[in-house]
């Protein structure tokens, strides 16, 4: 990427913001906008729209952000608007507490391969 590449960042808090800003600076991106999302609840559509509206070449996403679990889908959507995704740190490893904050318990358990008492599979033929 050249010095003129435009980036949109995503951060839940000041520590993530610092990491996103450092990555942009170190890689020569012009950070046009940072989505400040203290709830860590932004959607793929919101990130894609910001990338499109800002003419971004790249979206910088911390690896512990909840959206990192949907990296493949996010990459596909960003490609449709001419951008790509850079996930920093450990992709697809958001903090358990962050997931529990925004997901119903049964959905959280399902993402972890656990089943709740009421979710037993039927064995009727």
PDB file of C-alpha atoms in Angstrom:
ATOM      1  CA  UNK A   1       0.000   0.000   0.000  1.00  0.00           C
ATOM      2  CA  UNK A   2       1.156   3.502  -0.710  1.00  0.00           C
ATOM      3  CA  UNK A   3       1.279   6.543   1.522  1.00  0.00           C
ATOM      4  CA  UNK A   4      -2.035   7.598   0.001  1.00  0.00           C
ATOM      5  CA  UNK A   5      -4.019   4.504   1.006  1.00  0.00           C
ATOM      6  CA  UNK A   6      -7.066   5.392   3.064  1.00  0.00           C
ATOM      7  CA  UNK A   7      -8.080   3.383   6.117  1.00  0.00           C
ATOM      8  CA  UNK A   8     -11.064   3.165   8.396  1.00  0.00           C
ATOM      9  CA  UNK A   9     -10.388   1.842  11.870  1.00  0.00           C
ATOM     10  CA  UNK A  10     -12.541   0.225  14.508  1.00  0.00           C
ATOM     11  CA  UNK A  11     -12.018   0.519  18.268  1.00  0.00           C
ATOM     12  CA  UNK A  12     -13.952  -0.367  21.385  1.00  0.00           C
ATOM     13  CA  UNK A  13     -11.718   1.572  23.770  1.00  0.00           C
ATOM     14  CA  UNK A  14      -8.598   3.737  23.973  1.00  0.00           C
ATOM     15  CA  UNK A  15      -6.201   0.779  24.019  1.00  0.00           C
ATOM     16  CA  UNK A  16      -7.665  -0.587  20.776  1.00  0.00           C
ATOM     17  CA  UNK A  17      -7.636   2.919  19.306  1.00  0.00           C
ATOM     18  CA  UNK A  18      -3.912   3.249  20.045  1.00  0.00           C
ATOM     19  CA  UNK A  19      -3.192  -0.103  18.362  1.00  0.00           C
ATOM     20  CA  UNK A  20      -5.261   0.817  15.289  1.00  0.00           C
ATOM     21  CA  UNK A  21      -3.586   4.236  15.014  1.00  0.00           C
ATOM     22  CA  UNK A  22      -0.109   2.707  15.378  1.00  0.00           C
ATOM     23  CA  UNK A  23      -0.840   0.117  12.683  1.00  0.00           C
ATOM     24  CA  UNK A  24      -2.119   2.798  10.313  1.00  0.00           C
ATOM     25  CA  UNK A  25       0.930   4.976  10.936  1.00  0.00           C
ATOM     26  CA  UNK A  26       3.414   2.083  10.632  1.00  0.00           C
ATOM     27  CA  UNK A  27       1.905   0.945   7.324  1.00  0.00           C
ATOM     28  CA  UNK A  28       1.480   4.370   5.768  1.00  0.00           C
ATOM     29  CA  UNK A  29      -2.314   4.465   5.810  1.00  0.00           C
ATOM     30  CA  UNK A  30      -4.177   7.744   6.123  1.00  0.00           C
ATOM     31  CA  UNK A  31      -6.681   7.003   8.869  1.00  0.00           C
ATOM     32  CA  UNK A  32      -9.789   8.786   7.586  1.00  0.00           C
ATOM     33  CA  UNK A  33     -12.141   7.662  10.346  1.00  0.00           C
ATOM     34  CA  UNK A  34     -12.277   5.442  13.418  1.00  0.00           C
ATOM     35  CA  UNK A  35     -15.556   3.834  14.388  1.00  0.00           C
ATOM     36  CA  UNK A  36     -15.758   4.317  18.148  1.00  0.00           C
ATOM     37  CA  UNK A  37     -17.925   1.476  19.442  1.00  0.00           C
ATOM     38  CA  UNK A  38     -17.693   1.044  23.211  1.00  0.00           C
ATOM     39  CA  UNK A  39     -20.423  -1.644  23.080  1.00  0.00           C
ATOM     40  CA  UNK A  40     -18.450  -3.656  20.469  1.00  0.00           C
ATOM     41  CA  UNK A  41     -21.703  -4.198  18.612  1.00  0.00           C
ATOM     42  CA  UNK A  42     -21.135  -2.739  15.131  1.00  0.00           C
ATOM     43  CA  UNK A  43     -22.338  -4.746  12.163  1.00  0.00           C
ATOM     44  CA  UNK A  44     -20.644  -5.815   8.950  1.00  0.00           C
ATOM     45  CA  UNK A  45     -22.983  -3.472   7.068  1.00  0.00           C
ATOM     46  CA  UNK A  46     -21.938  -0.508   9.221  1.00  0.00           C
ATOM     47  CA  UNK A  47     -18.230  -1.146   8.645  1.00  0.00           C
ATOM     48  CA  UNK A  48     -18.783  -1.688   4.931  1.00  0.00           C
ATOM     49  CA  UNK A  49     -20.779   1.539   4.652  1.00  0.00           C
ATOM     50  CA  UNK A  50     -18.065   3.515   6.457  1.00  0.00           C
ATOM     51  CA  UNK A  51     -15.408   2.042   4.164  1.00  0.00           C
ATOM     52  CA  UNK A  52     -17.481   2.921   1.090  1.00  0.00           C
ATOM     53  CA  UNK A  53     -18.376   6.430   2.323  1.00  0.00           C
ATOM     54  CA  UNK A  54     -14.738   7.240   3.156  1.00  0.00           C
ATOM     55  CA  UNK A  55     -13.280   5.645   0.029  1.00  0.00           C
ATOM     56  CA  UNK A  56     -11.198   3.345   2.216  1.00  0.00           C
ATOM     57  CA  UNK A  57      -8.771   0.833   0.815  1.00  0.00           C
ATOM     58  CA  UNK A  58      -8.577  -1.012   4.128  1.00  0.00           C
ATOM     59  CA  UNK A  59     -10.500  -1.495   7.369  1.00  0.00           C
ATOM     60  CA  UNK A  60      -8.330  -2.066  10.437  1.00  0.00           C
ATOM     61  CA  UNK A  61     -10.028  -4.299  13.007  1.00  0.00           C
ATOM     62  CA  UNK A  62      -8.603  -5.452  16.370  1.00  0.00           C
ATOM     63  CA  UNK A  63      -8.509  -9.252  16.640  1.00  0.00           C
ATOM     64  CA  UNK A  64     -10.434  -9.257  19.901  1.00  0.00           C
ATOM     65  CA  UNK A  65     -13.353  -7.292  18.439  1.00  0.00           C
ATOM     66  CA  UNK A  66     -16.523  -9.340  18.102  1.00  0.00           C
ATOM     67  CA  UNK A  67     -16.622  -8.714  14.347  1.00  0.00           C
ATOM     68  CA  UNK A  68     -13.358 -10.648  13.984  1.00  0.00           C
ATOM     69  CA  UNK A  69     -15.446 -13.811  14.418  1.00  0.00           C
ATOM     70  CA  UNK A  70     -17.131 -12.939  11.119  1.00  0.00           C
ATOM     71  CA  UNK A  71     -13.895 -12.176   9.300  1.00  0.00           C
ATOM     72  CA  UNK A  72     -14.680 -14.157   6.123  1.00  0.00           C
ATOM     73  CA  UNK A  73     -18.067 -12.484   5.671  1.00  0.00           C
ATOM     74  CA  UNK A  74     -16.596  -9.061   6.468  1.00  0.00           C
ATOM     75  CA  UNK A  75     -13.824  -9.586   3.909  1.00  0.00           C
ATOM     76  CA  UNK A  76     -16.396 -10.575   1.283  1.00  0.00           C
ATOM     77  CA  UNK A  77     -18.528  -7.478   1.924  1.00  0.00           C
ATOM     78  CA  UNK A  78     -15.520  -5.151   1.946  1.00  0.00           C
ATOM     79  CA  UNK A  79     -14.281  -6.592  -1.342  1.00  0.00           C
ATOM     80  CA  UNK A  80     -17.587  -5.561  -2.906  1.00  0.00           C
ATOM     81  CA  UNK A  81     -16.746  -1.900  -2.124  1.00  0.00           C
ATOM     82  CA  UNK A  82     -13.067  -2.152  -3.083  1.00  0.00           C
ATOM     83  CA  UNK A  83     -11.607  -2.476   0.409  1.00  0.00           C
ATOM     84  CA  UNK A  84      -9.869  -5.199   2.354  1.00  0.00           C
ATOM     85  CA  UNK A  85      -9.737  -6.104   6.027  1.00  0.00           C
ATOM     86  CA  UNK A  86      -6.706  -6.206   8.297  1.00  0.00           C
ATOM     87  CA  UNK A  87      -7.318  -8.028  11.584  1.00  0.00           C
ATOM     88  CA  UNK A  88      -4.733  -7.203  14.240  1.00  0.00           C
ATOM     89  CA  UNK A  89      -3.668  -9.682  16.885  1.00  0.00           C
ATOM     90  CA  UNK A  90      -5.451 -12.991  17.319  1.00  0.00           C
ATOM     91  CA  UNK A  91      -8.310 -13.048  14.820  1.00  0.00           C
ATOM     92  CA  UNK A  92     -11.566 -14.675  15.834  1.00  0.00           C
ATOM     93  CA  UNK A  93     -10.697 -14.527  19.528  1.00  0.00           C
ATOM     94  CA  UNK A  94     -12.907 -11.874  21.112  1.00  0.00           C
ATOM     95  CA  UNK A  95     -13.007 -11.809  24.867  1.00  0.00           C
ATOM     96  CA  UNK A  96     -15.629 -14.142  26.338  1.00  0.00           C
ATOM     97  CA  UNK A  97     -17.049 -11.295  28.436  1.00  0.00           C
ATOM     98  CA  UNK A  98     -17.538  -9.173  25.307  1.00  0.00           C
ATOM     99  CA  UNK A  99     -19.455 -11.940  23.543  1.00  0.00           C
ATOM    100  CA  UNK A 100     -21.639 -12.588  26.573  1.00  0.00           C
ATOM    101  CA  UNK A 101     -22.530  -8.877  26.722  1.00  0.00           C
ATOM    102  CA  UNK A 102     -24.038  -8.818  23.250  1.00  0.00           C
ATOM    103  CA  UNK A 103     -25.205 -12.376  22.546  1.00  0.00           C
ATOM    104  CA  UNK A 104     -28.073 -14.279  24.138  1.00  0.00           C
ATOM    105  CA  UNK A 105     -26.650 -17.126  26.245  1.00  0.00           C
ATOM    106  CA  UNK A 106     -27.983 -19.911  23.980  1.00  0.00           C
ATOM    107  CA  UNK A 107     -26.320 -18.304  20.934  1.00  0.00           C
ATOM    108  CA  UNK A 108     -23.077 -17.858  22.865  1.00  0.00           C
ATOM    109  CA  UNK A 109     -23.129 -21.522  23.892  1.00  0.00           C
ATOM    110  CA  UNK A 110     -23.868 -22.560  20.295  1.00  0.00           C
ATOM    111  CA  UNK A 111     -20.796 -20.680  19.021  1.00  0.00           C
ATOM    112  CA  UNK A 112     -18.723 -22.571  21.564  1.00  0.00           C
ATOM    113  CA  UNK A 113     -20.202 -25.966  20.590  1.00  0.00           C
ATOM    114  CA  UNK A 114     -22.198 -26.315  23.805  1.00  0.00           C
ATOM    115  CA  UNK A 115     -25.853 -27.079  24.028  1.00  0.00           C
ATOM    116  CA  UNK A 116     -28.265 -25.819  26.630  1.00  0.00           C
ATOM    117  CA  UNK A 117     -30.709 -28.135  28.396  1.00  0.00           C
ATOM    118  CA  UNK A 118     -33.615 -27.121  26.159  1.00  0.00           C
ATOM    119  CA  UNK A 119     -31.663 -27.543  22.923  1.00  0.00           C
ATOM    120  CA  UNK A 120     -31.382 -31.340  22.837  1.00  0.00           C
ATOM    121  CA  UNK A 121     -31.808 -32.812  19.388  1.00  0.00           C
ATOM    122  CA  UNK A 122     -34.958 -34.800  18.705  1.00  0.00           C
ATOM    123  CA  UNK A 123     -34.456 -38.449  17.977  1.00  0.00           C
ATOM    124  CA  UNK A 124     -37.938 -39.191  16.560  1.00  0.00           C
ATOM    125  CA  UNK A 125     -37.953 -40.875  13.189  1.00  0.00           C
TER     126      UNK A 125
END
